[in-house]
Short mmCIF file of C-alpha atoms in Angstrom, two decimals:
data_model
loop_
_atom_site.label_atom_id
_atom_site.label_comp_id
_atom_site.label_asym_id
_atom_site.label_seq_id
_atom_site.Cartn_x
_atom_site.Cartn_y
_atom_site.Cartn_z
CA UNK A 1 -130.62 -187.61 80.07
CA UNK A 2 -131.81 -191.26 81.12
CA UNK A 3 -130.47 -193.50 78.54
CA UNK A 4 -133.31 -196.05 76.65
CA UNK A 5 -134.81 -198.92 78.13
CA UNK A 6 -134.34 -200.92 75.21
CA UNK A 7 -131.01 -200.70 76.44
CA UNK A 8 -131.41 -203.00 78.68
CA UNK A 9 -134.11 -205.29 77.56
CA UNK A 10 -134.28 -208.82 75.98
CA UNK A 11 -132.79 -209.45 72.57
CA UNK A 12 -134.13 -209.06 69.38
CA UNK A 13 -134.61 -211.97 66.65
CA UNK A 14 -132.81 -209.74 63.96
CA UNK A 15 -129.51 -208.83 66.71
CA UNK A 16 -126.36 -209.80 65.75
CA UNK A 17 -123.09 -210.46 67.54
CA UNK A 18 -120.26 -207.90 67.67
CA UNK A 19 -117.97 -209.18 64.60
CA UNK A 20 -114.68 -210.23 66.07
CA UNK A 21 -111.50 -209.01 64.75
CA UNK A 22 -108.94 -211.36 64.78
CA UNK A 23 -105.58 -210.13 66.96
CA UNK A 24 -107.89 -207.69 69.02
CA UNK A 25 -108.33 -208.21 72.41
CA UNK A 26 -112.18 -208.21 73.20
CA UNK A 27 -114.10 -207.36 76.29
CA UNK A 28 -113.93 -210.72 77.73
CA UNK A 29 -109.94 -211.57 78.02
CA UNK A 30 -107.75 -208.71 79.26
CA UNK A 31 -105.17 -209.47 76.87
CA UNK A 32 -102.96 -206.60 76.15
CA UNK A 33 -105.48 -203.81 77.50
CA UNK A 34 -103.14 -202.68 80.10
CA UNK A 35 -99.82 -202.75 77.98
CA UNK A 36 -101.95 -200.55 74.83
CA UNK A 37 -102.08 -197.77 77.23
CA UNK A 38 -99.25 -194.72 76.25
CA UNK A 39 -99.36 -193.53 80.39
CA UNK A 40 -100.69 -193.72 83.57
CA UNK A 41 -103.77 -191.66 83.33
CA UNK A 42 -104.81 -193.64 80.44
CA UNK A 43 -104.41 -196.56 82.89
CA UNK A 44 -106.38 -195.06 85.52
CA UNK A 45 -109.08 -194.75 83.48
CA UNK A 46 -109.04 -198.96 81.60
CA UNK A 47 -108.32 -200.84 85.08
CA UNK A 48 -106.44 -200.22 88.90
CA UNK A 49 -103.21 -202.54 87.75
CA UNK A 50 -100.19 -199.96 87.01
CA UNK A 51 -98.61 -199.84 83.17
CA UNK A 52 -96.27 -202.08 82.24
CA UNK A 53 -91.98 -200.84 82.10
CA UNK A 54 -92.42 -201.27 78.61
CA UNK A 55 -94.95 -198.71 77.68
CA UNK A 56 -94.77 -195.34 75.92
CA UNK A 57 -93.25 -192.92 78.07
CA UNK A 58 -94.73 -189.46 77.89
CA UNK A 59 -92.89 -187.32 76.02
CA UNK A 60 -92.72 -183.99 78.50
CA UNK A 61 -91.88 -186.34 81.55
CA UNK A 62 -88.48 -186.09 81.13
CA UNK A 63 -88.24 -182.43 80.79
CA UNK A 64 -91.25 -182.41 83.82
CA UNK A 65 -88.76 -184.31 86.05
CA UNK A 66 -85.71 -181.63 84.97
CA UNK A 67 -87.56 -178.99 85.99
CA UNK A 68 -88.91 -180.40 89.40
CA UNK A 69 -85.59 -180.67 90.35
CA UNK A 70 -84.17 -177.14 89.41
CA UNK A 71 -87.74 -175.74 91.42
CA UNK A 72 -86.90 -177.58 94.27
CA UNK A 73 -87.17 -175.25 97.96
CA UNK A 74 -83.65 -173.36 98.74
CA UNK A 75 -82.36 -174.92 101.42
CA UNK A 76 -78.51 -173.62 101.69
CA UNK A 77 -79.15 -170.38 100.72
CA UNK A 78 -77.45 -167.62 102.26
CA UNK A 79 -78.21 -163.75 101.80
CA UNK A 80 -75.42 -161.43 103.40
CA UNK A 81 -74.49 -157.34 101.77
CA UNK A 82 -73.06 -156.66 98.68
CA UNK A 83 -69.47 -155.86 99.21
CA UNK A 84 -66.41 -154.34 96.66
CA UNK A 85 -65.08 -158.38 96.32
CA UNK A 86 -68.28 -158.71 94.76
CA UNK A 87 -69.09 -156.86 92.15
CA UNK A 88 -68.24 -158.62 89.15
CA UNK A 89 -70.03 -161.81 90.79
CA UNK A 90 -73.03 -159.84 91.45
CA UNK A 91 -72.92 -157.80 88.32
CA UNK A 92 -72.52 -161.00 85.74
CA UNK A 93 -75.71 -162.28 87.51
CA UNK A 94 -77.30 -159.25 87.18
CA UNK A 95 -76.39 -159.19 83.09
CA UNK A 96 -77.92 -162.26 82.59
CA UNK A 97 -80.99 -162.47 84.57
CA UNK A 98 -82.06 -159.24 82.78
CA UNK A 99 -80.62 -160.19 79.24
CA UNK A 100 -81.94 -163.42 79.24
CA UNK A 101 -85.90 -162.23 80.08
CA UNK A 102 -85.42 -159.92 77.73
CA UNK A 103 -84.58 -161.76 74.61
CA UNK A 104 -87.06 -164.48 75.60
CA UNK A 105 -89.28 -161.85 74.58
CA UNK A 106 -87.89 -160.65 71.42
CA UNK A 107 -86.85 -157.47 73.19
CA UNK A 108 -83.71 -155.04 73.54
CA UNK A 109 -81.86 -155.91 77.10
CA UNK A 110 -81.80 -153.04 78.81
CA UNK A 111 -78.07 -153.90 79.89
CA UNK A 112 -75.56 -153.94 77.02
CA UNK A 113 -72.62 -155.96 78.33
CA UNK A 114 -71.43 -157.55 81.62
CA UNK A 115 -68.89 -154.64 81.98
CA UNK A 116 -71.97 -152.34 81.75
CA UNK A 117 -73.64 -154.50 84.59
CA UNK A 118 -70.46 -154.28 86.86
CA UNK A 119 -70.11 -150.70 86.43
CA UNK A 120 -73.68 -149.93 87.85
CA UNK A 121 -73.26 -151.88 90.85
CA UNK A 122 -70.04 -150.15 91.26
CA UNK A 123 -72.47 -147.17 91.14
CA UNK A 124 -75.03 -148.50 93.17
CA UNK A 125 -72.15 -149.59 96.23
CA UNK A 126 -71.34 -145.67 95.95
CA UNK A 127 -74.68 -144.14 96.46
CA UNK A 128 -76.19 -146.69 98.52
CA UNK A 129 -73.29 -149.10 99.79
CA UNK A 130 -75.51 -150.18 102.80
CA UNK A 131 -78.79 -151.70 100.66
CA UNK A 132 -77.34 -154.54 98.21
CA UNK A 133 -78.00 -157.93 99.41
CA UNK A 134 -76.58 -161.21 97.82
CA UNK A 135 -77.84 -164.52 97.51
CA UNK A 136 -75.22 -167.20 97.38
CA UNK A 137 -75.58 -171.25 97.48
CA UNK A 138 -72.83 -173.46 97.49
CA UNK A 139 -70.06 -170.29 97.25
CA UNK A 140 -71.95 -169.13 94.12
CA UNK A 141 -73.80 -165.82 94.01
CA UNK A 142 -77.16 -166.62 92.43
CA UNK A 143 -79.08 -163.42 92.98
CA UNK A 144 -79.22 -159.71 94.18
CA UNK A 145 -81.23 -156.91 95.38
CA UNK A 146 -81.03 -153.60 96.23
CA UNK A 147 -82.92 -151.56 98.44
CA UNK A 148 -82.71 -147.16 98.35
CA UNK A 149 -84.25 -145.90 101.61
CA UNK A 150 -84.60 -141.85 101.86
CA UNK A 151 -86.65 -141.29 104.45
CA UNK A 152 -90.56 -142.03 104.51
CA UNK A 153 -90.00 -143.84 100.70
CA UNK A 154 -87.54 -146.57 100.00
CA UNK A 155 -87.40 -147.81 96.22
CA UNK A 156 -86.45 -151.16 95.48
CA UNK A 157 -84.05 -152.04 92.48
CA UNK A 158 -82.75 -153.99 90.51
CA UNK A 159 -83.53 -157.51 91.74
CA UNK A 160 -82.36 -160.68 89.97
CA UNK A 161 -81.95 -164.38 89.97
CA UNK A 162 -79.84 -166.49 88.20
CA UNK A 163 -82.04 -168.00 85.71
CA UNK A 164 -80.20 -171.46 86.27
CA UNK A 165 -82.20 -171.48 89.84
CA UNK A 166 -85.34 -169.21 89.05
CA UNK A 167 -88.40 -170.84 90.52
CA UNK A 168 -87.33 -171.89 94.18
CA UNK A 169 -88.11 -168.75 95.93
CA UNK A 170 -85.22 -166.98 95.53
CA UNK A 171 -86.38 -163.53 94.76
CA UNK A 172 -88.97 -163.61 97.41
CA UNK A 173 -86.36 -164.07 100.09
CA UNK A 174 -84.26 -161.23 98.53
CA UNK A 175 -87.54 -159.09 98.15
CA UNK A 176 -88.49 -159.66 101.59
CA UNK A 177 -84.49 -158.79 103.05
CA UNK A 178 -84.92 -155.75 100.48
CA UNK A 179 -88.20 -154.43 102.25
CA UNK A 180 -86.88 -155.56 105.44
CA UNK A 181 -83.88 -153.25 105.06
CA UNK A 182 -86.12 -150.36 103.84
CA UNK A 183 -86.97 -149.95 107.24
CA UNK A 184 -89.95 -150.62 109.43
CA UNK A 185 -92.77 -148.70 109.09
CA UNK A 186 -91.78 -147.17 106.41
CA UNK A 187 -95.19 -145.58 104.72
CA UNK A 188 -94.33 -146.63 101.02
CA UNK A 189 -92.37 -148.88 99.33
CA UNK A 190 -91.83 -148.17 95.46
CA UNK A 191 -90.80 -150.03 92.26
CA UNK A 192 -90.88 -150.23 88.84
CA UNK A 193 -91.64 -153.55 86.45
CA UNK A 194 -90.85 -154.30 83.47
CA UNK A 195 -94.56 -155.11 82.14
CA UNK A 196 -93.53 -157.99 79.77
CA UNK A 197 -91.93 -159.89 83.02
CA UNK A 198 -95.30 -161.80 83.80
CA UNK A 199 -93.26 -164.19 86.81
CA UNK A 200 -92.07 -161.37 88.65
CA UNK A 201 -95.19 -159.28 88.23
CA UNK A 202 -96.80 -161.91 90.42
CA UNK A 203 -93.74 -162.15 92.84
CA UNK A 204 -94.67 -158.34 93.39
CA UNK A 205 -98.01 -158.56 93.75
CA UNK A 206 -97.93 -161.22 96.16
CA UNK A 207 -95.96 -159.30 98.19
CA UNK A 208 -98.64 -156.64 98.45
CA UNK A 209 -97.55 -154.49 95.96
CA UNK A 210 -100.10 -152.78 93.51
CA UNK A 211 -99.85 -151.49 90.00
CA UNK A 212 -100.43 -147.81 90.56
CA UNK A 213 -99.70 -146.58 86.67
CA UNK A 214 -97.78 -146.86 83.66
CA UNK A 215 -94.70 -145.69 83.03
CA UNK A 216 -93.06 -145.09 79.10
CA UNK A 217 -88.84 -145.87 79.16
CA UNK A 218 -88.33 -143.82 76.24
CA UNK A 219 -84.92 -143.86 74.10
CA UNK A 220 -83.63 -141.22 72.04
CA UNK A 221 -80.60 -142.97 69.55
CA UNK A 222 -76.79 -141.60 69.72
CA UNK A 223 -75.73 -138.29 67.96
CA UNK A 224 -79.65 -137.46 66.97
CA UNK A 225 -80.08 -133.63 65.83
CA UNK A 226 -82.72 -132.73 67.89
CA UNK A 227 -84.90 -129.32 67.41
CA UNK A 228 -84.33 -126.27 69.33
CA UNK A 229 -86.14 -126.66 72.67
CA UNK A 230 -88.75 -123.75 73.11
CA UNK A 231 -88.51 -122.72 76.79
CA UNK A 232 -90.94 -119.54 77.93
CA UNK A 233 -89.58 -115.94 77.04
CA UNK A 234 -89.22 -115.40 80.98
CA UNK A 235 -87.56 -118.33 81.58
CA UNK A 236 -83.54 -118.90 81.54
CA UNK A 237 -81.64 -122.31 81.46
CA UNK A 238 -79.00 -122.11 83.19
CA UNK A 239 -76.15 -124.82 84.70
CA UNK A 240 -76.58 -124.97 88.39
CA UNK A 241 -74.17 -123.11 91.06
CA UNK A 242 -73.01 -124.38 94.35
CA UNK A 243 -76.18 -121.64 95.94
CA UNK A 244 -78.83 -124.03 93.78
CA UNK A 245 -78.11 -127.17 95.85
CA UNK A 246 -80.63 -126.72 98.86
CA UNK A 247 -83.23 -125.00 96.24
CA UNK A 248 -82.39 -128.25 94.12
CA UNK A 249 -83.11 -130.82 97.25
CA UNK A 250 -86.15 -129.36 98.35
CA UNK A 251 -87.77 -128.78 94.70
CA UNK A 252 -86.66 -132.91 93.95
CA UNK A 253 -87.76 -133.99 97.07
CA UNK A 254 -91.51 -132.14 96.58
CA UNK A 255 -91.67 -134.18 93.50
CA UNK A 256 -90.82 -137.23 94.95
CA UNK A 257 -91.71 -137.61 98.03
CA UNK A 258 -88.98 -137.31 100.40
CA UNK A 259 -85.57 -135.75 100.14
CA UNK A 260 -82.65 -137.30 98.95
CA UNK A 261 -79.67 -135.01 98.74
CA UNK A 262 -77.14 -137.69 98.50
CA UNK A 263 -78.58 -138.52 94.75
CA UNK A 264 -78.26 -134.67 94.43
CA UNK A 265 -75.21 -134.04 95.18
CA UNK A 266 -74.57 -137.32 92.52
CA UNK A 267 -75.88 -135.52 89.82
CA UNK A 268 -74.10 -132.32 90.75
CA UNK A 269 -70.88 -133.80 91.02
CA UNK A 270 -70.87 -137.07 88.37
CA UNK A 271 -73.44 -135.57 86.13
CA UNK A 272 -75.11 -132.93 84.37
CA UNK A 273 -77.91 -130.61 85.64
CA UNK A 274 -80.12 -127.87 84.32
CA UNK A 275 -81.53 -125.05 85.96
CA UNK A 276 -84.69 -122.89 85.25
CA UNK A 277 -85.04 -119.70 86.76
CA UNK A 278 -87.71 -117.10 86.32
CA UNK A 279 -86.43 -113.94 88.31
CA UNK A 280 -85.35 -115.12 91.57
CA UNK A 281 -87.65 -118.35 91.53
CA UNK A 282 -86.95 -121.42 90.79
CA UNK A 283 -89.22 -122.57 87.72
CA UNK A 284 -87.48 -126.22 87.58
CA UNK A 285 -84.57 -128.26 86.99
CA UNK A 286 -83.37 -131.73 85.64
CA UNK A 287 -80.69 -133.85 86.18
CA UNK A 288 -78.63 -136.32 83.99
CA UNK A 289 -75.81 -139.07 83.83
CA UNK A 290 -73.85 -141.32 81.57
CA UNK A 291 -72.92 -144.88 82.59
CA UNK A 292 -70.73 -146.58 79.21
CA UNK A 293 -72.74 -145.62 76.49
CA UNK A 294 -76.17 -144.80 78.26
CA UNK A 295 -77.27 -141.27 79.63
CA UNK A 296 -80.28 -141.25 81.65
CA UNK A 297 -82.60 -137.73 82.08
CA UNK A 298 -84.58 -137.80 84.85
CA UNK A 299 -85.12 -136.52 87.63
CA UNK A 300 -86.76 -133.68 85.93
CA UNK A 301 -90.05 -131.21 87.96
CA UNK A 302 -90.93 -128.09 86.73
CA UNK A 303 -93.81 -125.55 86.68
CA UNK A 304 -95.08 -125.94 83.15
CA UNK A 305 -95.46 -128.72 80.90
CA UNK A 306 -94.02 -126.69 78.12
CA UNK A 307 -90.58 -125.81 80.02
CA UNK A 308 -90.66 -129.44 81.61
CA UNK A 309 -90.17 -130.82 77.96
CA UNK A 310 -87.56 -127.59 76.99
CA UNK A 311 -85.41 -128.73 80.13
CA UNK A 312 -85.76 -132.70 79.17
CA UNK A 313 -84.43 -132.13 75.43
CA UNK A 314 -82.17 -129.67 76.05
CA UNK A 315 -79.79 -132.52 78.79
CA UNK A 316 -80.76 -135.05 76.29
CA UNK A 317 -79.26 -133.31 73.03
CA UNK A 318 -76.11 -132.52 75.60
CA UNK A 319 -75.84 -136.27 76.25
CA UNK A 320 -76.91 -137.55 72.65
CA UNK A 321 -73.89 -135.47 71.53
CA UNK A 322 -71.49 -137.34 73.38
CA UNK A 323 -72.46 -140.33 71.73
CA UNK A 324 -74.72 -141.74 74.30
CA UNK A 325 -77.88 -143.77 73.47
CA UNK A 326 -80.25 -141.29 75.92
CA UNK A 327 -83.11 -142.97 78.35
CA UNK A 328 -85.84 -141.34 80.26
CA UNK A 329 -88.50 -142.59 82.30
CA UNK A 330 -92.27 -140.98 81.85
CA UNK A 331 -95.64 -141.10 83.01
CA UNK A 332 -97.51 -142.70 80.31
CA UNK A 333 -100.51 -140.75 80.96
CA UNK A 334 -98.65 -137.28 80.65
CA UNK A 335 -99.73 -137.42 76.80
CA UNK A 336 -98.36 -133.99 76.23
CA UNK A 337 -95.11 -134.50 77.24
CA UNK A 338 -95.21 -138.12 75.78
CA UNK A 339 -95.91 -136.41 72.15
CA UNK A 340 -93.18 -134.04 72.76
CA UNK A 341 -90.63 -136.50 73.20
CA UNK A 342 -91.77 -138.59 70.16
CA UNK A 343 -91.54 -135.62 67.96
CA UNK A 344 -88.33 -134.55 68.86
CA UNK A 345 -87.29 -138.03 68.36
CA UNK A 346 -87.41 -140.80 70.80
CA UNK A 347 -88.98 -143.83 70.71
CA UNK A 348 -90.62 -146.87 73.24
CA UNK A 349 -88.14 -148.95 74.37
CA UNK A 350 -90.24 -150.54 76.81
CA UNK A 351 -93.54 -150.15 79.18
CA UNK A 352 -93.12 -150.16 82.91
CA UNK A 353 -95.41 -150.39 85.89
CA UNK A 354 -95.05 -148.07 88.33
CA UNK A 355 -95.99 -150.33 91.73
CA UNK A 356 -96.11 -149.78 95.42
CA UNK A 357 -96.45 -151.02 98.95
CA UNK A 358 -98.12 -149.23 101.55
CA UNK A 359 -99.74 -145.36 100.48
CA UNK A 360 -98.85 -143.24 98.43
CA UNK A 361 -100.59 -142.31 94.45
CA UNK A 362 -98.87 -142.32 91.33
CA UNK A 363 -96.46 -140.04 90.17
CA UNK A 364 -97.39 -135.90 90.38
CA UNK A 365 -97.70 -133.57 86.98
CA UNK A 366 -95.09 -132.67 85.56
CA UNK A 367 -92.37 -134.89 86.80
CA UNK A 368 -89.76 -137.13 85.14
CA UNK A 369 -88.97 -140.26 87.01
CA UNK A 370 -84.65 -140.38 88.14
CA UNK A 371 -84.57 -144.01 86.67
CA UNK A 372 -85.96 -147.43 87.47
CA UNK A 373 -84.39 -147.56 90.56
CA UNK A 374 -83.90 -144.51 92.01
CA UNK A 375 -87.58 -143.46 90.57
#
C-alpha cells in the first residue's frame, strides 16, 4: 500500500518537534547506536560498521561454536573388520550409542548393560565374523556396523556412533562399507529403525532406503504365567529332530526371502525350536534364544494365524520361565496376532520401521521377524 502524501508534504502551523529525551541518542548524532546493539544481525540491520568487543554476546554462540567443532568432516577416520581384540571396544560403543538415544527419549534401552553389548557382538563375530566393520580415529573405536548377507537379501544391523562424534558423517561411511560388503547387485537390502530415532531415519533414507511398514517389538516380563496356547486338534508341537533341519531351512527361507541355514543351525544348536506337524507336513515352526537375561522368539512362519500365535507363546512361556524378559518382533498390521500377544500378556516396548533398498514388499502373513538384525 502507497504510504500518504501528506507524508511528505510541507509542514503544518500546529506541528511540533519530536520532544528530546535527555541521554538518548537522536537521529542526528550516532552516539551509542552501534554499541546498543546485543549482536551482529541487529547491527546489520542499524548501520555497515561491525559491533563493538564490548557488546552482548549471544547467549547460544558459545554452545553454536562447541558444536561446530564436534560436526566438523572426519578426516582420520579409518574403517577396517571387527576382530576378537575388539569386542569390548566395539561393544561399549555400541551400549552407549543405543542407551544414550534411548533415554533422550524417555525410553527403555534396548541393551541392559555393557556386558550385555559385548556378549552380542561376541554373537554376531560367530554367525557372521566376516560383516562387522569398525570405525576408529586417533586409536579409538568410535562406531560399528554390521552387515548379514544370505544370498539375494543382506540385512544391515546394528549400526552406531559414538555420540561424542555423531554429526560428521560417520554412520554414512559405515552404512555405505555395510552395503558395500552386502554385495553388489544384491536385489534388496533390509533394516529395521527404531521410529523415535528421527537423525538416523534420515541417514537411511538418504541412502535410498524406504519405509516399507511397521513393525511392533513386543515384550513379555520375566516368569509371567501365560495361558495355555490353543494349537488346532490336528496339529502337534513337537521339538525338532536332526531329519527337520532341511524342512526347517527351506520353510524359513520361503518366509524370508532367501535361505540362511547357518542362523538355523544357530537356533538348533544354541537355542530352542518348535515344530508343528500335521501328518507328515510341516504346518510351521519357530525358533528362540537367550542372550543374559533376554530371549528373543522369532523367526516364527506357519500355516494359520491361530497355530502361528500357539507356536509364539508356547517358546515364549519356555523362555519366560527361565527368568528371561522375552522379545519378539511383529508386523504391526497383523492385528490378529498383535491382539493375541497382548492378551496373553506382552506389551509395546517400542515401534520399528521395517525399511529397504532395492525390491522387495513388506513382510508375508503369518511370519514373525528373527530380530532386528537378522529380520
Amino acid at each position: 500500500r502507497r504510504r500518504s502524501a501528506r507524508v511528505h508534504g510541507p509542514a503544518r502551523p500546529d506541528d511540533r518537534a519530536p520532544l528530546v529525551r535527555r541521554g538518548l541518542p537522536r537521529r542526528a548524532d550516532g552516539r551509542g547506536r552501534h554499541r546498543l546493539q546485543p549482536c551482529p544481525l541487529a547491527a546489520r540491520r542499524h548501520g555497515t560498521r561491525a559491533p563493538a568487543r564490548a557488546c552482548l554476546r549471544h547467549p547460544g554462540a558459545s554452545a553454536a561454536r562447541r558444536r561446530a567443532a564436534r560436526r566438523a568432516p572426519v578426516t582420520g577416520l579409518t574403517l577396517r573388520a571387527v576382530e576378537q581384540r575388539d569386542v569390548e571396544r566395539v561393544g561399549d560403543v555400541n551400549f552407549v550409542a543405543f542407551y544414550r538415544v534411548a533415554v533422550a527419549h524417555g525410553l527403555a534401552p534396548g541393551i541392559g548393560t555393557p556386558a550385555e553389548s559385548r556378549g552380542y557382538i561376541r554373537h554376531l563375530l560367530t554367525i557372521d565374523p566376516l560383516g562387522g566393520t569398525l570405525a576408529e580415529e586417533d586409536g579409538e573405536v568410535v562406531g560399528l556396523s554390521w552387515v548379514h548377507p544370505r544370498g539375494p537379501v543382506a540385512t544391515i544391523g546394528p549400526i552406531a556412533v559414538d555420540p561424542r562424534v555423531q554429526g560428521r558423517g560417520i554412520g554414512r561411511r559405515l552404512l555405505e562399507r555395510a552395503i558395500e560388503l552386502g554385495g553388489r547387485g544384491v536385489p534388496q537390502v533390509r533394516l529395521v529403525h527404531e521410529s523415535f530415532n528421527s537423525q538416523a531415519l534420515g541417514l537411511y533414507l538418504h541412502a535410498g532406503f524406504r519405509v516399507v511398514a511397521p513393525l511392533l517389538d513386543l515384550e513379555l516380563p520375566p516368569g509371567a504365567a501365560l495361558p495355555p496356547p490353543s494349537a488346532p486338534r490336528t496339529v502337534v508341537l513337537r521339538p525338532p529332530t536332526s531329519d527337520d533341519r532341511v524342512r526347517l531351512v527351506a520353510r524359513d527361507a520361503r518366509a524370508f526371502g532367501a535361505p540362511r541355514p547357518q542362523n538355523v543351525d544357530l537356533y538348533l544348536t544354541r537355542g530352542r525350536a518348535l515344530v508343528a506337524e500335521s501328518a507328515t507336513t510341516l504346518a510351521g515352526y519357530a525358533f528362540g534364544i537367550g542372550f543374559r537375561g533376554t530371549g528373543y522368539v522369532g523367526s516364527a512362519s506357519a500355516d494359520d494365524p491361530g497355530l502361528l500365535l500357539a507356536l509364539v507363546v508356547t517358546l515364549a512361556a519356555e523362555l519366560s520361565a527361565r527368568g528371561l524378559a522375552v522379545r519378539t518382533l511383529v508386523p504391526a498390521a497383523d492385528r490378529r496376532l498383535v491382539d493375541g500377544l497382548a492378551a496373553a500378556g506382552f506389551r509395546v516396548f517400542r515401534a520399528c520401521h521395517y525399511m529397504a533398498r532395492g525390491g522387495g514388499t513388506a513382510p508375508p502373513p503369518n511370519y514373525v521377524l528373527m530380530n532386528g538384525d537378522m529380520m
